[in-house]
Coordinates of C-alpha atoms in Angstrom, one line a residue:
Chain A
X1 CA 88.6 105.3 93.9
X2 CA 90.0 104.4 97.4
X3 CA 91.1 107.3 99.5
X4 CA 94.8 107.5 100.1
X5 CA 94.2 108.2 103.8
X6 CA 91.1 107.8 105.9
X7 CA 91.2 108.8 109.6
X8 CA 88.2 108.3 111.9
X9 CA 87.8 109.5 115.4
X10 CA 91.6 109.6 116.0
X11 CA 92.5 110.4 119.6
X12 CA 95.7 110.6 121.4
X13 CA 96.4 111.1 125.1
X14 CA 100.0 111.4 126.1
X15 CA 101.2 109.9 129.4
X16 CA 101.2 113.4 131.0
X17 CA 97.5 113.5 130.4
X18 CA 97.7 116.0 127.5
X19 CA 95.0 115.2 124.8
X20 CA 96.8 116.0 121.6
X21 CA 94.1 114.8 119.2
X22 CA 90.4 115.0 120.2
X23 CA 88.8 112.6 117.7
X24 CA 89.7 113.9 114.3
X25 CA 88.1 112.7 111.0
X26 CA 90.0 113.3 107.8
X27 CA 90.0 111.9 104.3
X28 CA 92.7 112.5 101.7
X29 CA 91.8 111.5 98.2
X30 CA 94.3 109.6 96.0
X31 CA 96.4 111.9 93.9
X32 CA 95.7 114.9 96.2
X33 CA 98.3 117.5 97.3
X34 CA 97.0 118.1 100.8
X35 CA 98.1 120.6 103.5
X36 CA 97.7 120.0 107.2
X37 CA 98.1 123.3 108.9
X38 CA 98.1 124.3 112.5
X39 CA 100.1 126.2 115.1
X40 CA 102.9 124.6 117.0
X41 CA 101.5 122.0 119.3
X42 CA 98.1 121.9 117.5
X43 CA 98.4 118.1 116.8
X44 CA 99.8 117.9 113.3
X45 CA 103.0 116.0 114.1
X46 CA 101.1 113.7 116.4
X47 CA 98.7 112.8 113.6
X48 CA 101.6 112.2 111.2
X49 CA 103.4 110.2 113.9
X50 CA 100.4 107.9 114.3
X51 CA 100.0 107.4 110.6
X52 CA 103.7 106.5 110.2
X53 CA 103.8 104.4 113.4
X54 CA 106.2 106.6 115.4
X55 CA 103.4 107.3 117.9
X56 CA 100.8 104.9 119.4
X57 CA 97.2 106.1 119.1
X58 CA 94.8 106.0 122.0
X59 CA 91.7 105.4 119.8
X60 CA 90.4 105.6 116.3
X61 CA 90.9 104.1 112.9
X62 CA 93.6 104.9 110.3
X63 CA 93.5 103.4 106.9
X64 CA 96.2 103.9 104.3
X65 CA 94.6 103.1 100.9
X66 CA 93.2 99.6 101.5
X67 CA 95.2 98.8 104.7
X68 CA 94.1 99.4 108.2
X69 CA 97.1 100.2 110.4
X70 CA 95.8 98.0 113.2
X71 CA 95.1 94.9 111.0
X72 CA 97.7 95.2 108.3
X73 CA 100.4 97.5 109.5
X74 CA 103.2 96.2 107.3
X75 CA 101.2 96.8 104.1
X76 CA 100.0 100.2 105.3
X77 CA 103.7 101.1 106.0
X78 CA 104.8 99.9 102.6
X79 CA 102.5 102.5 101.0
X80 CA 104.1 105.4 102.9
X81 CA 107.2 107.5 102.5
X82 CA 107.8 109.9 105.4
X83 CA 110.0 113.0 105.6
X84 CA 110.1 114.0 109.3
X85 CA 110.4 117.5 110.8
X86 CA 113.8 116.8 112.4
X87 CA 116.9 115.0 111.1
X88 CA 116.7 111.4 111.9
X89 CA 119.5 109.6 110.1
X90 CA 123.0 108.5 111.3
X91 CA 125.3 111.3 110.5
X92 CA 128.2 108.8 110.3
X93 CA 126.8 107.2 107.2
X94 CA 127.0 108.4 103.6
X95 CA 123.8 109.5 101.8
X96 CA 124.1 106.4 99.6
X97 CA 124.3 104.1 102.6
X98 CA 121.3 105.8 104.2
X99 CA 119.1 105.6 101.2
X100 CA 120.2 102.0 100.3
X101 CA 119.6 100.9 103.9
X102 CA 116.1 102.3 103.8
X103 CA 115.4 100.4 100.6
X104 CA 116.7 97.3 102.3
X105 CA 114.2 97.8 105.2
X106 CA 111.5 97.6 102.7
X107 CA 112.8 94.3 101.4
X108 CA 114.2 95.7 98.1
X109 CA 117.1 93.6 96.9
X110 CA 120.6 95.2 97.1
X111 CA 121.1 95.6 93.3
X112 CA 117.7 97.2 92.8
X113 CA 118.2 99.3 96.0
X114 CA 121.5 100.6 94.6
X115 CA 119.8 101.7 91.3
X116 CA 116.9 103.3 93.1
X117 CA 119.1 105.1 95.7
X118 CA 121.3 106.5 92.9
X119 CA 118.2 107.7 91.0
X120 CA 116.6 109.3 94.1
X121 CA 119.8 111.1 95.0
X122 CA 120.3 112.3 91.5
X123 CA 116.7 113.6 91.4
X124 CA 117.3 115.6 94.5
X125 CA 120.6 117.0 93.3
X126 CA 122.8 115.0 95.7
X127 CA 124.6 112.9 93.1
X128 CA 128.0 114.4 93.8
X129 CA 127.5 114.1 97.6
X130 CA 126.4 110.5 97.8
X131 CA 129.7 109.2 99.1
X132 CA 130.6 111.9 101.6
X133 CA 129.7 111.7 105.3
X134 CA 126.2 113.0 105.9
X135 CA 127.6 115.1 108.7
X136 CA 129.3 117.3 106.1
X137 CA 126.0 118.1 104.3
X138 CA 124.4 121.5 104.5
X139 CA 121.0 121.9 106.1
X140 CA 119.2 122.0 102.7
X141 CA 121.1 119.0 101.5
X142 CA 120.1 117.0 104.7
X143 CA 116.5 117.9 104.0
X144 CA 116.8 116.7 100.4
X145 CA 118.5 113.5 101.6
X146 CA 115.5 112.8 103.8
X147 CA 113.2 113.3 100.8
X148 CA 115.4 111.0 98.7
X149 CA 115.2 108.4 101.5
X150 CA 111.4 108.7 101.7
X151 CA 111.1 108.1 97.9
X152 CA 113.3 105.0 97.6
X153 CA 110.4 102.6 98.3
X154 CA 108.3 104.5 95.6
X155 CA 105.6 105.3 98.1
X156 CA 102.0 106.0 96.9
X157 CA 101.6 108.4 99.8
X158 CA 104.3 110.8 100.7
X159 CA 104.0 112.6 104.0
X160 CA 106.2 115.7 104.6
X161 CA 106.4 117.3 108.0
X162 CA 107.7 120.8 107.4
X163 CA 110.1 119.8 104.7
X164 CA 111.3 123.4 103.9
X165 CA 111.8 124.6 107.5
X166 CA 115.0 126.5 107.8
X167 CA 116.1 126.1 104.2
X168 CA 117.0 129.0 101.8
X169 CA 114.7 130.3 99.1
X170 CA 116.5 128.4 96.3
X171 CA 116.2 125.1 98.0
X172 CA 112.6 125.8 98.9
X173 CA 111.7 126.7 95.3
X174 CA 113.5 123.6 94.0
X175 CA 111.7 121.4 96.5
X176 CA 108.3 122.9 95.5
X177 CA 109.0 122.1 91.8
X178 CA 110.1 118.6 92.7
X179 CA 107.1 117.9 94.9
X180 CA 104.6 119.3 92.3
X181 CA 106.3 117.1 89.7
X182 CA 106.0 113.8 91.7
X183 CA 102.4 114.7 92.6
X184 CA 101.5 115.2 88.9
X185 CA 103.0 111.7 88.3
X186 CA 100.5 110.2 90.8
X187 CA 102.0 110.3 94.3
X188 CA 99.5 111.6 96.9
X189 CA 101.2 114.2 99.1
X190 CA 100.4 115.4 102.6
X191 CA 102.3 118.4 103.7
X192 CA 102.5 120.3 107.0
X193 CA 104.1 123.7 106.9
X194 CA 104.3 127.0 108.6
X195 CA 104.9 128.7 105.3
X196 CA 101.4 129.3 104.3
X197 CA 102.2 130.6 100.9
X198 CA 103.8 127.1 100.3
X199 CA 100.4 125.5 101.1
X200 CA 98.6 128.1 99.0
X201 CA 100.8 127.6 96.0
X202 CA 101.1 123.8 96.1
X203 CA 98.0 122.2 97.8
X204 CA 94.6 121.6 96.3
X205 CA 93.0 120.8 99.7
X206 CA 93.7 122.1 103.2
X207 CA 92.8 121.0 106.7
X208 CA 93.5 123.1 109.8
X209 CA 94.1 121.6 113.2
X210 CA 93.7 123.7 116.2
X211 CA 94.1 122.4 119.7
X212 CA 93.7 118.7 118.6
X213 CA 90.5 119.3 116.6
X214 CA 90.0 119.8 112.9
X215 CA 88.5 123.3 112.5
X216 CA 88.6 123.4 108.7
X217 CA 88.8 120.9 105.9
X218 CA 88.1 122.1 102.4
X219 CA 89.6 123.0 99.1
X220 CA 92.2 125.7 98.9
X221 CA 90.0 127.7 96.5
X222 CA 86.9 127.5 98.8
X223 CA 89.0 128.4 101.8
X224 CA 90.4 131.5 100.1
X225 CA 87.0 132.5 98.8
X226 CA 86.0 133.0 102.4
X227 CA 88.3 136.0 102.4
X228 CA 86.1 139.1 102.3
X229 CA 89.0 141.5 101.9
X230 CA 91.6 141.7 99.1
X231 CA 94.9 143.2 99.9
X232 CA 97.2 144.9 97.3
X233 CA 100.7 146.1 97.6
X234 CA 101.4 149.2 95.5
X235 CA 104.9 150.4 94.5
X236 CA 104.8 154.2 94.0
X237 CA 106.5 156.1 91.3
X238 CA 107.5 158.9 93.6
X239 CA 108.2 159.0 97.4
X240 CA 105.2 159.8 99.6
X241 CA 105.9 161.3 103.0
X242 CA 102.5 160.6 104.5
X243 CA 99.1 159.3 103.4
X244 CA 96.5 162.0 102.7
X245 CA 94.0 162.4 105.6
X246 CA 91.0 161.4 103.5
X247 CA 92.6 158.0 102.8
X248 CA 93.3 157.2 106.4
X249 CA 89.6 157.8 107.3
X250 CA 88.0 156.2 104.1
X251 CA 85.2 153.8 105.0
X252 CA 85.8 150.1 104.2
X253 CA 89.3 150.8 103.1
X254 CA 92.4 150.3 105.1
X255 CA 95.5 152.2 103.7
X256 CA 98.9 151.7 105.2
X257 CA 102.1 153.4 104.1
X258 CA 104.7 150.6 104.5
X259 CA 107.5 153.0 103.6
X260 CA 107.7 156.1 101.4
X261 CA 107.7 154.0 98.2
X262 CA 105.2 151.3 99.2
X263 CA 101.5 151.4 100.1
X264 CA 99.3 148.5 101.2
X265 CA 95.6 148.7 100.8
X266 CA 92.8 146.3 101.9
X267 CA 89.4 146.7 100.4
X268 CA 86.3 144.6 100.4
X269 CA 86.2 142.2 97.4
X270 CA 82.9 143.7 96.4
X271 CA 84.4 147.2 95.8
X272 CA 87.0 145.9 93.4
X273 CA 90.3 147.4 92.3
X274 CA 88.8 150.3 90.2
X275 CA 88.0 152.0 93.5
X276 CA 91.6 151.9 94.5
X277 CA 92.8 153.4 91.3
X278 CA 90.1 156.0 91.4
X279 CA 91.2 157.1 94.9
X280 CA 94.9 157.2 93.9
X281 CA 94.2 159.3 90.8
X282 CA 92.1 161.7 92.9
X283 CA 95.2 162.3 95.1
X284 CA 97.6 162.4 92.2
X285 CA 99.5 159.4 93.4
X286 CA 101.3 157.6 90.6
X287 CA 101.7 153.8 90.9
X288 CA 104.6 152.0 89.2
X289 CA 103.5 148.4 89.9
X290 CA 101.0 146.4 91.9
X291 CA 100.7 142.9 93.3
X292 CA 98.4 140.9 95.4
X293 CA 99.6 140.3 98.9
X294 CA 100.7 136.6 98.7
X295 CA 100.0 135.4 102.2
X296 CA 96.2 135.5 101.9
X297 CA 96.0 132.1 103.5
X298 CA 98.0 133.4 106.5
X299 CA 95.4 136.0 107.1
X300 CA 92.6 133.4 106.9
X301 CA 94.4 130.9 109.0
X302 CA 94.8 133.5 111.8
X303 CA 91.1 134.5 111.4
X304 CA 89.9 130.9 111.8
X305 CA 92.2 129.9 114.7
X306 CA 91.8 133.2 116.6
X307 CA 88.1 133.1 116.2
X308 CA 88.1 129.6 117.7
X309 CA 90.3 130.6 120.5
X310 CA 88.1 133.6 121.3
X311 CA 85.1 131.4 121.4
X312 CA 86.8 129.1 123.9
X313 CA 87.7 131.9 126.3
Chain B
X1 CA 106.5 91.3 103.8
X2 CA 107.4 88.0 102.1
X3 CA 110.1 85.8 103.6
X4 CA 112.5 86.9 100.9
X5 CA 111.8 90.6 101.7
X6 CA 112.3 89.8 105.4
X7 CA 115.6 88.2 104.6
X8 CA 116.7 91.3 102.7
X9 CA 115.7 93.5 105.6
X10 CA 117.6 91.3 108.1
X11 CA 120.7 91.3 105.8
X12 CA 120.5 95.1 105.6
X13 CA 120.4 95.5 109.4
X14 CA 123.3 93.0 109.8
X15 CA 125.4 94.8 107.2
X16 CA 124.7 98.2 108.8
X17 CA 125.6 96.9 112.2
X18 CA 128.8 95.2 111.0
X19 CA 129.8 98.3 109.0
X20 CA 129.2 100.4 112.1
X21 CA 131.6 98.5 114.4
X22 CA 134.2 98.0 111.6
X23 CA 134.1 101.8 110.9
X24 CA 135.2 102.4 114.5
X25 CA 137.5 99.4 114.9
X26 CA 139.9 101.3 117.0
X27 CA 137.1 101.5 119.7
X28 CA 135.4 98.2 119.1
X29 CA 138.0 95.6 118.0
X30 CA 141.4 96.7 119.3
X31 CA 140.8 97.5 123.0
X32 CA 139.7 94.0 124.1
X33 CA 142.8 92.5 122.5
X34 CA 145.1 94.9 124.4
X35 CA 143.2 94.4 127.7
X36 CA 143.4 90.6 127.5
X37 CA 147.0 90.7 126.4
X38 CA 147.7 92.6 129.7
X39 CA 145.8 89.9 131.6
X40 CA 147.8 87.2 129.9
X41 CA 151.1 89.0 130.8
X42 CA 150.3 89.9 134.4
X43 CA 148.1 87.0 135.6
X44 CA 149.4 84.3 133.2
X45 CA 153.1 85.0 132.8
X46 CA 154.0 87.0 136.0
X47 CA 151.7 85.8 138.7
X48 CA 150.7 82.4 137.2
X49 CA 153.9 80.5 137.7
X50 CA 153.8 81.3 141.5
X51 CA 150.2 80.0 141.7
X52 CA 151.0 76.7 140.1
X53 CA 148.5 74.3 138.5
X54 CA 144.8 74.6 138.6
X55 CA 142.7 71.4 138.0
X56 CA 145.8 69.8 136.4
X57 CA 146.6 72.6 134.0
X58 CA 149.0 75.5 134.1
X59 CA 147.4 78.7 135.5
X60 CA 147.8 80.4 132.1
X61 CA 146.0 77.6 130.3
X62 CA 143.3 77.7 133.0
X63 CA 142.5 81.4 132.6
X64 CA 142.7 81.6 128.8
X65 CA 139.1 80.4 128.1
X66 CA 137.6 82.6 130.8
X67 CA 139.4 85.7 129.5
X68 CA 138.3 84.9 125.9
X69 CA 134.7 84.6 127.0
X70 CA 134.9 87.8 129.1
X71 CA 135.9 89.7 126.0
X72 CA 133.0 88.1 124.0
X73 CA 130.5 88.9 126.8
X74 CA 131.5 92.6 127.1
X75 CA 131.9 93.2 123.4
X76 CA 128.6 91.7 122.3
X77 CA 126.7 93.4 125.1
X78 CA 128.3 96.8 124.5
X79 CA 127.8 96.6 120.7
X80 CA 124.1 96.2 120.9
X81 CA 123.3 98.5 123.8
X82 CA 125.4 101.3 122.4
X83 CA 124.2 100.9 118.8
X84 CA 120.6 100.8 119.8
X85 CA 120.9 103.7 122.2
X86 CA 122.7 105.7 119.5
X87 CA 119.9 104.9 117.0
X88 CA 117.4 106.1 119.6
X89 CA 119.5 109.2 120.4
X90 CA 120.0 110.2 116.8
X91 CA 116.4 109.1 116.0
X92 CA 117.7 106.9 113.2
X93 CA 115.7 104.1 114.8
X94 CA 112.7 105.8 113.1
X95 CA 114.1 104.6 109.7
X96 CA 113.2 101.1 110.9
X97 CA 110.0 102.0 112.7
X98 CA 108.4 103.6 109.6
X99 CA 109.3 100.6 107.4
X100 CA 107.3 97.4 107.2
X101 CA 110.1 95.3 108.7
X102 CA 108.8 93.1 111.5
X103 CA 110.0 93.7 115.1
X104 CA 111.4 90.2 115.2
X105 CA 113.7 91.0 112.3
X106 CA 114.8 94.3 113.9
X107 CA 115.7 92.3 117.1
X108 CA 117.5 89.6 115.2
X109 CA 119.4 92.1 113.1
X110 CA 120.7 94.0 116.1
X111 CA 121.5 90.8 118.1
X112 CA 123.1 89.3 115.0
X113 CA 125.4 92.3 114.7
X114 CA 126.4 92.0 118.4
X115 CA 127.0 88.3 118.1
X116 CA 129.2 88.8 115.1
X117 CA 131.3 91.3 116.9
X118 CA 131.5 89.1 120.0
X119 CA 132.6 86.0 118.0
X120 CA 135.1 88.1 116.0
X121 CA 136.6 89.4 119.3
X122 CA 136.7 85.9 120.6
X123 CA 138.7 84.8 117.5
X124 CA 141.1 87.7 117.9
X125 CA 141.7 87.2 121.6
X126 CA 142.1 83.4 121.0
X127 CA 144.8 84.1 118.3
X128 CA 146.4 86.6 120.7
X129 CA 146.5 84.0 123.5
X130 CA 148.7 81.8 121.2
X131 CA 151.6 84.2 121.9
X132 CA 151.3 83.4 125.6
X133 CA 150.1 79.8 125.8
X134 CA 149.9 76.5 123.9
X135 CA 146.3 76.2 123.0
X136 CA 144.7 72.8 123.2
X137 CA 141.1 72.1 122.0
X138 CA 139.4 69.3 123.8
X139 CA 136.0 69.6 122.0
X140 CA 135.7 72.0 119.1
X141 CA 131.9 71.8 118.9
X142 CA 131.4 72.7 122.6
X143 CA 133.9 75.6 122.2
X144 CA 132.3 77.1 119.1
X145 CA 128.7 76.5 120.2
X146 CA 129.3 78.1 123.6
X147 CA 131.0 81.1 122.2
X148 CA 128.2 81.7 119.6
X149 CA 125.4 81.1 122.2
X150 CA 127.1 83.3 124.8
X151 CA 127.6 86.1 122.3
X152 CA 123.9 85.8 121.3
X153 CA 122.7 85.8 124.9
X154 CA 124.6 88.9 125.8
X155 CA 123.6 90.6 122.6
X156 CA 120.0 90.1 123.7
X157 CA 121.0 91.5 127.1
X158 CA 122.5 94.6 125.4
X159 CA 119.4 95.1 123.4
X160 CA 117.3 95.1 126.6
X161 CA 119.7 97.6 128.1
X162 CA 119.4 99.8 125.0
X163 CA 115.6 99.7 125.1
X164 CA 115.6 101.0 128.7
X165 CA 118.4 103.5 128.3
X166 CA 117.4 107.1 128.4
X167 CA 120.9 108.6 128.6
X168 CA 124.4 107.5 127.8
X169 CA 125.1 106.7 131.4
X170 CA 122.4 104.1 131.3
X171 CA 124.3 101.9 128.8
X172 CA 127.4 101.8 131.1
X173 CA 125.8 101.2 134.4
X174 CA 124.9 97.5 133.8
X175 CA 128.3 96.5 132.3
X176 CA 130.2 98.3 135.1
X177 CA 128.1 97.3 138.1
X178 CA 126.6 94.0 137.1
X179 CA 128.3 92.4 134.2
X180 CA 131.9 92.9 135.2
X181 CA 131.5 91.7 138.8
X182 CA 129.5 88.6 137.7
X183 CA 132.2 87.8 135.1
X184 CA 135.1 88.1 137.6
X185 CA 133.2 86.0 140.1
X186 CA 132.2 83.5 137.4
X187 CA 135.4 81.5 137.7
X188 CA 137.7 83.1 135.2
X189 CA 140.6 83.1 137.6
X190 CA 139.8 80.2 139.9
X191 CA 137.9 76.9 140.2
X192 CA 134.9 77.3 142.5
X193 CA 136.1 74.0 144.1
X194 CA 138.6 76.3 145.9
X195 CA 135.7 78.2 147.6
X196 CA 134.1 77.2 150.9
X197 CA 130.8 75.3 150.5
X198 CA 128.6 78.4 151.2
X199 CA 130.3 80.5 148.5
X200 CA 130.3 77.6 146.1
X201 CA 126.5 77.5 146.5
X202 CA 126.3 81.2 146.0
X203 CA 128.4 81.0 142.9
X204 CA 125.8 78.7 141.3
X205 CA 123.4 81.7 141.2
X206 CA 125.8 83.4 138.7
X207 CA 124.8 82.5 135.2
X208 CA 128.2 83.4 133.8
X209 CA 129.8 80.6 135.8
X210 CA 127.9 78.1 133.6
X211 CA 129.1 79.7 130.4
X212 CA 132.8 80.0 131.4
X213 CA 132.9 76.4 132.7
X214 CA 131.2 75.1 129.5
X215 CA 133.7 77.1 127.4
X216 CA 136.6 75.9 129.5
X217 CA 135.4 72.3 128.9
X218 CA 135.7 72.9 125.1
X219 CA 139.4 73.8 125.6
X220 CA 140.6 71.8 128.5
X221 CA 138.0 69.1 129.1
X222 CA 137.4 70.2 132.7
X223 CA 134.4 71.8 134.2
X224 CA 132.8 72.5 137.7
X225 CA 129.3 72.3 136.2
X226 CA 127.6 69.6 134.2
X227 CA 127.6 70.5 130.5
X228 CA 124.0 69.8 129.9
X229 CA 122.9 72.2 132.7
X230 CA 125.1 74.9 131.2
X231 CA 123.6 74.6 127.7
X232 CA 120.1 74.4 129.1
X233 CA 120.6 77.6 131.1
X234 CA 122.1 79.5 128.2
X235 CA 119.3 78.5 125.9
X236 CA 116.7 79.3 128.5
X237 CA 118.1 82.8 129.0
X238 CA 118.2 83.3 125.2
X239 CA 114.6 82.4 124.8
X240 CA 113.4 84.5 127.8
X241 CA 115.3 87.5 126.6
X242 CA 114.1 87.1 123.0
X243 CA 110.5 87.0 124.2
X244 CA 110.9 89.9 126.6
X245 CA 112.7 92.1 124.0
X246 CA 110.2 91.3 121.3
X247 CA 107.3 92.2 123.6
X248 CA 109.0 95.5 124.4
X249 CA 109.5 96.2 120.7
X250 CA 105.9 95.4 119.9
X251 CA 104.6 97.8 122.5
X252 CA 107.1 100.4 121.4
X253 CA 108.6 100.7 124.9
X254 CA 111.2 103.5 124.9
X255 CA 110.9 104.1 121.2
X256 CA 107.3 105.1 120.6
X257 CA 105.3 107.6 122.6

C-alpha cells in the first residue's frame, strides 16, 4: 500500500540562517494515526508548513500518497486537509461562507459545496452557528470550524497542528472522539500536540523532532515499553501526615506524598505492583483507589529530548 | 485541477471579493460618489463657468470623464491592495495557499474583484454626473473598454502593492504619494495643450494621461493622445503586471517563508 506521506532528507534554512529542519526522513502509512511531537521551535510546524505548501523547503522530497509536491503540487494538495495552529480565517465571514469557500477553492461545485459544508458543520456541532459572524464564536468553536473547513474536500490525509490547544476538556474529549471516528473510517491523521496524553490515547505511531532532527520514530507501544519505571497514584483511605522513614529510603522505589490523601510511587517494572501493596500493608496504610499516572509519554519524551540535549552540551 | 474546477475556484474567489466590498458598502461604494459630487459642484458648477470652454466643451463636460476614471482607478487599486493585505494579515490567504487552486486563478480572482468594484464605481459616478451635466457618449465601445481595462490595470497594481505590503501603512503610501499626484497631473482638469512644451513632454511620461484621454474620447470625441497608443500602453502595462504578479505568487513572495 502507498504510504500517505513520505519525507526524505527534508531541510529548511530560514532567511535568518536558522536551520529548522536538518534532513529528516519520515514515513506515515495509509490509515495511520500519527503523532509528531517536539518542543516549541523543534521544527514540527515547519515540517507541516512545507507539506501543506505554506513554507518553501530548502531541500528534500515530500510525497503525499502518489504525488510529489515538486512535480504535482495540485494533486498533492487535493489529498490534504489542514488544521493550523493559529486561526486563519476571515472573522467577518460566517462559518458556512468559510467552509463553502474552501470547498470552492478545491473546485467543488456550489450545490455540492453547500451540502458538504452543512454536513461538516453539523458533524462538528456548529449547525446552529453557521450563519453567525465567525467573530462571535468561542475559541473552541473556532477550532472546530477549522476542522470542518479542513474536512470539506474529504481529504485522505488530515494534518492537525495542535488542534486542542487552549480548548476546554469537553471540547478536547469531543474532538478526540471525532478524530478517532474519522480515522477508523479511513482518513490518515497526523497530529502535533503538546498534550502528550492526547498522543498516547489517540496515536498508533509517534515521531519526536528535536532541534530539527528526528530523534524517535516508532509505534506508541514500543515507545512506552522503553519506560523502565511504572508510576502509580494511590488515593488513601485515611490522611497521612508524612511518609514513614523506611519508605523514603527504600531502594529502587520513589515514594512521594502529593498531599495527605494522595501518594505517588514509582517502581521498576520488574518489581511489579505486589511489592507496592506489600510495603503499604507493612506500614498499615489503607488504599482506597489506585491509577496509573497517565502522562507516561511525557516522562519518556523528556527523557529522550533531555538526553539528546545533554549529549550536545 | 480540471478547467471546470478552475472555473469553480475562480467564481468562488470573485464571489468572496464582491461579497467583501458589498458588505462594507459604506466604506467602498458610497465615498467615491460623495467625493466626485463635491468635485462636480465646486469645479464644475462654481469655478467652471468662470473658466469657460475647454477644447470646445463646457468645463463641466470636460472634467466629467477624468473624474469618473479617477474614482475607477482609486477604487480598483484600493480594493485589491486592502483585500490582499487583510488576507495576509488575518492569514486567511492560507486558505488559498493550501488548496490546489493555481496561482493564476488566485491572481485573476483578486483582480476580477477589484475590476468589478472599479466598474461599479464608474457606473455610479457616471449616473451621479447626470445631475450636474448633460452626458454625451461619442463612442460607447471606447468608453466601456477603457473603463474595464483601466480598472483591470489598477487592480493588478493594487495586487502588487498588497504583495509587498507588510503593514497597513504600506497599502496607503502608493495611492497617496504616487497614484493621486499622477491622476491629478494626468489631465483631469486641463488639456495638456495648455502647458508649455517642456511640461507637455513631461506629461507624456504619466501613464494615467493616456487612459484619461482615451476615456474622454469615448465621451467627447476629443483627445490629446492618439487612441491606438493609449490602448497599446494600457495593454502593455496589464501584461507586464500580470507576469510580474504571477512570478511573485509562484515564488511565494511575501506570503510563504
